[in-house]
């Protein structure tokens, strides 16, 4: 069953067309890594999936619900779609436990005991069972990002969107967040992940999608797209990512 179906998606900001006709499907249990240069429209695409951006044209279906229909209950869609950003956006004045229970209480109307139970289960899932009573400032960046993942999981989403979840982290903290994501993938979570972690994409993704200037240029098995790209633009992008010191004209 398709969890995400994107057809001919366009998005403009003023005169600038950022998404220029994107088609993308994710089946249940698929892990799709989205790669592409800065400004190519990756975050905008993710944001169109949970209604944070309103597309200019095209359709987005999430679990069969048309997000682009003005009559759609977007709050209901957002409850089913977890999102994890580069910056974790935890409430600094709340404990880890409260950070993970607050949306459960307010949005899902869960009782305190049930919300606590779900929070503890999901903190254990990300390896932070012992940090429930800590405050975000007492945690490392990697731990804070894992709390943000637990917070999203506590809503029992059908789909998880990750927008460069490790790019704000010190290198030694990247691994622990990727391990959590690897485990979620193995559990069958449907995930769409914007990442520059090519080794992770190669290992975990069921599919890699390369986006350039607002269109999907290439999509396929990780080994094919990353190891033997069909499109010249993909090859050029990979050359730059794998040799970050390469500058224009060099
Ligand atoms: N709210 C906005 N208003 C105007 N322009 C925007 C807005 N959001 C994004 N853009 C523009 O849209 C383009 C695509 O942005 P987007 O954030 O989707 O790119 P990206 O692929 O996620 O890049 P990065 O890898 O740097 O995160 C950029 O040129 C950006 O400046
Ligand atoms: Mg982005």
JSON list of N, CA, C and O in Angstrom, two decimals, residues 139-167:
[
{"chain": "A", "resi": 139, "resn": "UNK", "atom": "N", "xyz": [21.71, 17.25, 28.19]},
{"chain": "A", "resi": 139, "resn": "UNK", "atom": "CA", "xyz": [21.97, 16.16, 27.24]},
{"chain": "A", "resi": 139, "resn": "UNK", "atom": "C", "xyz": [22.88, 16.62, 26.12]},
{"chain": "A", "resi": 139, "resn": "UNK", "atom": "O", "xyz": [22.92, 17.80, 25.77]},
{"chain": "A", "resi": 140, "resn": "UNK", "atom": "N", "xyz": [23.57, 15.65, 25.51]},
{"chain": "A", "resi": 140, "resn": "UNK", "atom": "CA", "xyz": [24.37, 15.95, 24.31]},
{"chain": "A", "resi": 140, "resn": "UNK", "atom": "C", "xyz": [23.44, 16.19, 23.13]},
{"chain": "A", "resi": 140, "resn": "UNK", "atom": "O", "xyz": [22.24, 15.86, 23.18]},
{"chain": "A", "resi": 141, "resn": "UNK", "atom": "N", "xyz": [23.98, 16.75, 22.06]},
{"chain": "A", "resi": 141, "resn": "UNK", "atom": "CA", "xyz": [23.18, 16.96, 20.85]},
{"chain": "A", "resi": 141, "resn": "UNK", "atom": "C", "xyz": [22.57, 15.67, 20.32]},
{"chain": "A", "resi": 141, "resn": "UNK", "atom": "O", "xyz": [21.41, 15.63, 19.92]},
{"chain": "A", "resi": 142, "resn": "UNK", "atom": "N", "xyz": [23.36, 14.62, 20.36]},
{"chain": "A", "resi": 142, "resn": "UNK", "atom": "CA", "xyz": [22.86, 13.33, 19.85]},
{"chain": "A", "resi": 142, "resn": "UNK", "atom": "C", "xyz": [21.72, 12.80, 20.71]},
{"chain": "A", "resi": 142, "resn": "UNK", "atom": "O", "xyz": [20.74, 12.25, 20.20]},
{"chain": "A", "resi": 143, "resn": "UNK", "atom": "N", "xyz": [21.87, 12.99, 22.03]},
{"chain": "A", "resi": 143, "resn": "UNK", "atom": "CA", "xyz": [20.78, 12.56, 22.93]},
{"chain": "A", "resi": 143, "resn": "UNK", "atom": "C", "xyz": [19.55, 13.42, 22.71]},
{"chain": "A", "resi": 143, "resn": "UNK", "atom": "O", "xyz": [18.42, 12.90, 22.69]},
{"chain": "A", "resi": 144, "resn": "UNK", "atom": "N", "xyz": [19.73, 14.71, 22.52]},
{"chain": "A", "resi": 144, "resn": "UNK", "atom": "CA", "xyz": [18.57, 15.60, 22.28]},
{"chain": "A", "resi": 144, "resn": "UNK", "atom": "C", "xyz": [17.86, 15.20, 21.00]},
{"chain": "A", "resi": 144, "resn": "UNK", "atom": "O", "xyz": [16.63, 15.20, 20.93]},
{"chain": "A", "resi": 145, "resn": "UNK", "atom": "N", "xyz": [18.63, 14.85, 19.98]},
{"chain": "A", "resi": 145, "resn": "UNK", "atom": "CA", "xyz": [17.98, 14.45, 18.74]},
{"chain": "A", "resi": 145, "resn": "UNK", "atom": "C", "xyz": [17.23, 13.14, 18.93]},
{"chain": "A", "resi": 145, "resn": "UNK", "atom": "O", "xyz": [16.16, 12.93, 18.35]},
{"chain": "A", "resi": 146, "resn": "UNK", "atom": "N", "xyz": [17.77, 12.25, 19.76]},
{"chain": "A", "resi": 146, "resn": "UNK", "atom": "CA", "xyz": [17.05, 10.99, 20.02]},
{"chain": "A", "resi": 146, "resn": "UNK", "atom": "C", "xyz": [15.77, 11.24, 20.81]},
{"chain": "A", "resi": 146, "resn": "UNK", "atom": "O", "xyz": [14.76, 10.56, 20.60]},
{"chain": "A", "resi": 147, "resn": "UNK", "atom": "N", "xyz": [15.78, 12.25, 21.68]},
{"chain": "A", "resi": 147, "resn": "UNK", "atom": "CA", "xyz": [14.53, 12.63, 22.37]},
{"chain": "A", "resi": 147, "resn": "UNK", "atom": "C", "xyz": [13.52, 13.13, 21.33]},
{"chain": "A", "resi": 147, "resn": "UNK", "atom": "O", "xyz": [12.34, 12.78, 21.37]},
{"chain": "A", "resi": 148, "resn": "UNK", "atom": "N", "xyz": [13.99, 13.93, 20.38]},
{"chain": "A", "resi": 148, "resn": "UNK", "atom": "CA", "xyz": [13.09, 14.45, 19.34]},
{"chain": "A", "resi": 148, "resn": "UNK", "atom": "C", "xyz": [12.49, 13.29, 18.53]},
{"chain": "A", "resi": 148, "resn": "UNK", "atom": "O", "xyz": [11.31, 13.32, 18.15]},
{"chain": "A", "resi": 149, "resn": "UNK", "atom": "N", "xyz": [13.28, 12.25, 18.30]},
{"chain": "A", "resi": 149, "resn": "UNK", "atom": "CA", "xyz": [12.76, 11.08, 17.58]},
{"chain": "A", "resi": 149, "resn": "UNK", "atom": "C", "xyz": [11.73, 10.36, 18.45]},
{"chain": "A", "resi": 149, "resn": "UNK", "atom": "O", "xyz": [10.65, 9.99, 17.97]},
{"chain": "A", "resi": 150, "resn": "UNK", "atom": "N", "xyz": [12.04, 10.19, 19.75]},
{"chain": "A", "resi": 150, "resn": "UNK", "atom": "CA", "xyz": [11.09, 9.54, 20.67]},
{"chain": "A", "resi": 150, "resn": "UNK", "atom": "C", "xyz": [9.78, 10.32, 20.72]},
{"chain": "A", "resi": 150, "resn": "UNK", "atom": "O", "xyz": [8.69, 9.75, 20.75]},
{"chain": "A", "resi": 151, "resn": "UNK", "atom": "N", "xyz": [9.90, 11.65, 20.73]},
{"chain": "A", "resi": 151, "resn": "UNK", "atom": "CA", "xyz": [8.70, 12.51, 20.78]},
{"chain": "A", "resi": 151, "resn": "UNK", "atom": "C", "xyz": [7.82, 12.27, 19.55]},
{"chain": "A", "resi": 151, "resn": "UNK", "atom": "O", "xyz": [6.61, 12.15, 19.66]},
{"chain": "A", "resi": 152, "resn": "UNK", "atom": "N", "xyz": [8.46, 12.16, 18.38]},
{"chain": "A", "resi": 152, "resn": "UNK", "atom": "CA", "xyz": [7.68, 11.89, 17.16]},
{"chain": "A", "resi": 152, "resn": "UNK", "atom": "C", "xyz": [7.08, 10.48, 17.20]},
{"chain": "A", "resi": 152, "resn": "UNK", "atom": "O", "xyz": [5.91, 10.28, 16.85]},
{"chain": "A", "resi": 153, "resn": "UNK", "atom": "N", "xyz": [7.86, 9.50, 17.67]},
{"chain": "A", "resi": 153, "resn": "UNK", "atom": "CA", "xyz": [7.38, 8.12, 17.71]},
{"chain": "A", "resi": 153, "resn": "UNK", "atom": "C", "xyz": [6.22, 7.94, 18.68]},
{"chain": "A", "resi": 153, "resn": "UNK", "atom": "O", "xyz": [5.36, 7.08, 18.47]},
{"chain": "A", "resi": 154, "resn": "UNK", "atom": "N", "xyz": [6.20, 8.76, 19.74]},
{"chain": "A", "resi": 154, "resn": "UNK", "atom": "CA", "xyz": [5.15, 8.63, 20.75]},
{"chain": "A", "resi": 154, "resn": "UNK", "atom": "C", "xyz": [3.77, 8.92, 20.17]},
{"chain": "A", "resi": 154, "resn": "UNK", "atom": "O", "xyz": [2.76, 8.52, 20.74]},
{"chain": "A", "resi": 155, "resn": "UNK", "atom": "N", "xyz": [3.74, 9.60, 19.04]},
{"chain": "A", "resi": 155, "resn": "UNK", "atom": "CA", "xyz": [2.46, 9.88, 18.39]},
{"chain": "A", "resi": 155, "resn": "UNK", "atom": "C", "xyz": [2.02, 8.71, 17.50]},
{"chain": "A", "resi": 155, "resn": "UNK", "atom": "O", "xyz": [1.01, 8.78, 16.82]},
{"chain": "A", "resi": 156, "resn": "UNK", "atom": "N", "xyz": [2.82, 7.66, 17.49]},
{"chain": "A", "resi": 156, "resn": "UNK", "atom": "CA", "xyz": [2.54, 6.46, 16.69]},
{"chain": "A", "resi": 156, "resn": "UNK", "atom": "C", "xyz": [2.26, 6.78, 15.22]},
{"chain": "A", "resi": 156, "resn": "UNK", "atom": "O", "xyz": [1.19, 6.47, 14.68]},
{"chain": "A", "resi": 157, "resn": "UNK", "atom": "N", "xyz": [3.22, 7.44, 14.58]},
{"chain": "A", "resi": 157, "resn": "UNK", "atom": "CA", "xyz": [3.03, 7.87, 13.20]},
{"chain": "A", "resi": 157, "resn": "UNK", "atom": "C", "xyz": [3.07, 6.71, 12.21]},
{"chain": "A", "resi": 157, "resn": "UNK", "atom": "O", "xyz": [3.66, 5.67, 12.49]},
{"chain": "A", "resi": 158, "resn": "UNK", "atom": "N", "xyz": [2.44, 6.93, 11.06]},
{"chain": "A", "resi": 158, "resn": "UNK", "atom": "CA", "xyz": [2.51, 5.94, 9.98]},
{"chain": "A", "resi": 158, "resn": "UNK", "atom": "C", "xyz": [3.71, 6.23, 9.08]},
{"chain": "A", "resi": 158, "resn": "UNK", "atom": "O", "xyz": [4.08, 5.41, 8.24]},
{"chain": "A", "resi": 159, "resn": "UNK", "atom": "N", "xyz": [4.24, 7.43, 9.22]},
{"chain": "A", "resi": 159, "resn": "UNK", "atom": "CA", "xyz": [5.32, 7.88, 8.34]},
{"chain": "A", "resi": 159, "resn": "UNK", "atom": "C", "xyz": [6.21, 8.81, 9.15]},
{"chain": "A", "resi": 159, "resn": "UNK", "atom": "O", "xyz": [5.72, 9.62, 9.91]},
{"chain": "A", "resi": 160, "resn": "UNK", "atom": "N", "xyz": [7.53, 8.65, 8.97]},
{"chain": "A", "resi": 160, "resn": "UNK", "atom": "CA", "xyz": [8.46, 9.56, 9.63]},
{"chain": "A", "resi": 160, "resn": "UNK", "atom": "C", "xyz": [9.25, 10.31, 8.56]},
{"chain": "A", "resi": 160, "resn": "UNK", "atom": "O", "xyz": [9.81, 9.71, 7.64]},
{"chain": "A", "resi": 161, "resn": "UNK", "atom": "N", "xyz": [9.28, 11.63, 8.71]},
{"chain": "A", "resi": 161, "resn": "UNK", "atom": "CA", "xyz": [10.07, 12.48, 7.82]},
{"chain": "A", "resi": 161, "resn": "UNK", "atom": "C", "xyz": [11.28, 12.99, 8.61]},
{"chain": "A", "resi": 161, "resn": "UNK", "atom": "O", "xyz": [11.12, 13.48, 9.73]},
{"chain": "A", "resi": 162, "resn": "UNK", "atom": "N", "xyz": [12.46, 12.86, 8.03]},
{"chain": "A", "resi": 162, "resn": "UNK", "atom": "CA", "xyz": [13.67, 13.35, 8.68]},
{"chain": "A", "resi": 162, "resn": "UNK", "atom": "C", "xyz": [14.34, 14.36, 7.75]},
{"chain": "A", "resi": 162, "resn": "UNK", "atom": "O", "xyz": [14.62, 14.03, 6.59]},
{"chain": "A", "resi": 163, "resn": "UNK", "atom": "N", "xyz": [14.58, 15.57, 8.24]},
{"chain": "A", "resi": 163, "resn": "UNK", "atom": "CA", "xyz": [15.27, 16.57, 7.42]},
{"chain": "A", "resi": 163, "resn": "UNK", "atom": "C", "xyz": [16.66, 16.82, 7.98]},
{"chain": "A", "resi": 163, "resn": "UNK", "atom": "O", "xyz": [16.83, 17.57, 8.93]},
{"chain": "A", "resi": 164, "resn": "UNK", "atom": "N", "xyz": [17.64, 16.17, 7.40]},
{"chain": "A", "resi": 164, "resn": "UNK", "atom": "CA", "xyz": [19.04, 16.28, 7.82]},
{"chain": "A", "resi": 164, "resn": "UNK", "atom": "C", "xyz": [19.18, 16.15, 9.34]},
{"chain": "A", "resi": 164, "resn": "UNK", "atom": "O", "xyz": [19.70, 17.06, 10.01]},
{"chain": "A", "resi": 165, "resn": "UNK", "atom": "N", "xyz": [18.75, 15.01, 9.88]},
{"chain": "A", "resi": 165, "resn": "UNK", "atom": "CA", "xyz": [18.70, 14.88, 11.34]},
{"chain": "A", "resi": 165, "resn": "UNK", "atom": "C", "xyz": [20.07, 14.87, 12.01]},
{"chain": "A", "resi": 165, "resn": "UNK", "atom": "O", "xyz": [20.15, 15.07, 13.22]},
{"chain": "A", "resi": 166, "resn": "UNK", "atom": "N", "xyz": [21.13, 14.65, 11.26]},
{"chain": "A", "resi": 166, "resn": "UNK", "atom": "CA", "xyz": [22.45, 14.56, 11.90]},
{"chain": "A", "resi": 166, "resn": "UNK", "atom": "C", "xyz": [23.38, 15.72, 11.51]},
{"chain": "A", "resi": 166, "resn": "UNK", "atom": "O", "xyz": [24.51, 15.77, 11.98]},
{"chain": "A", "resi": 167, "resn": "UNK", "atom": "N", "xyz": [22.89, 16.64, 10.67]},
{"chain": "A", "resi": 167, "resn": "UNK", "atom": "CA", "xyz": [23.87, 17.60, 10.14]},
{"chain": "A", "resi": 167, "resn": "UNK", "atom": "C", "xyz": [24.23, 18.70, 11.13]},
{"chain": "A", "resi": 167, "resn": "UNK", "atom": "O", "xyz": [25.18, 19.43, 10.89]}
]
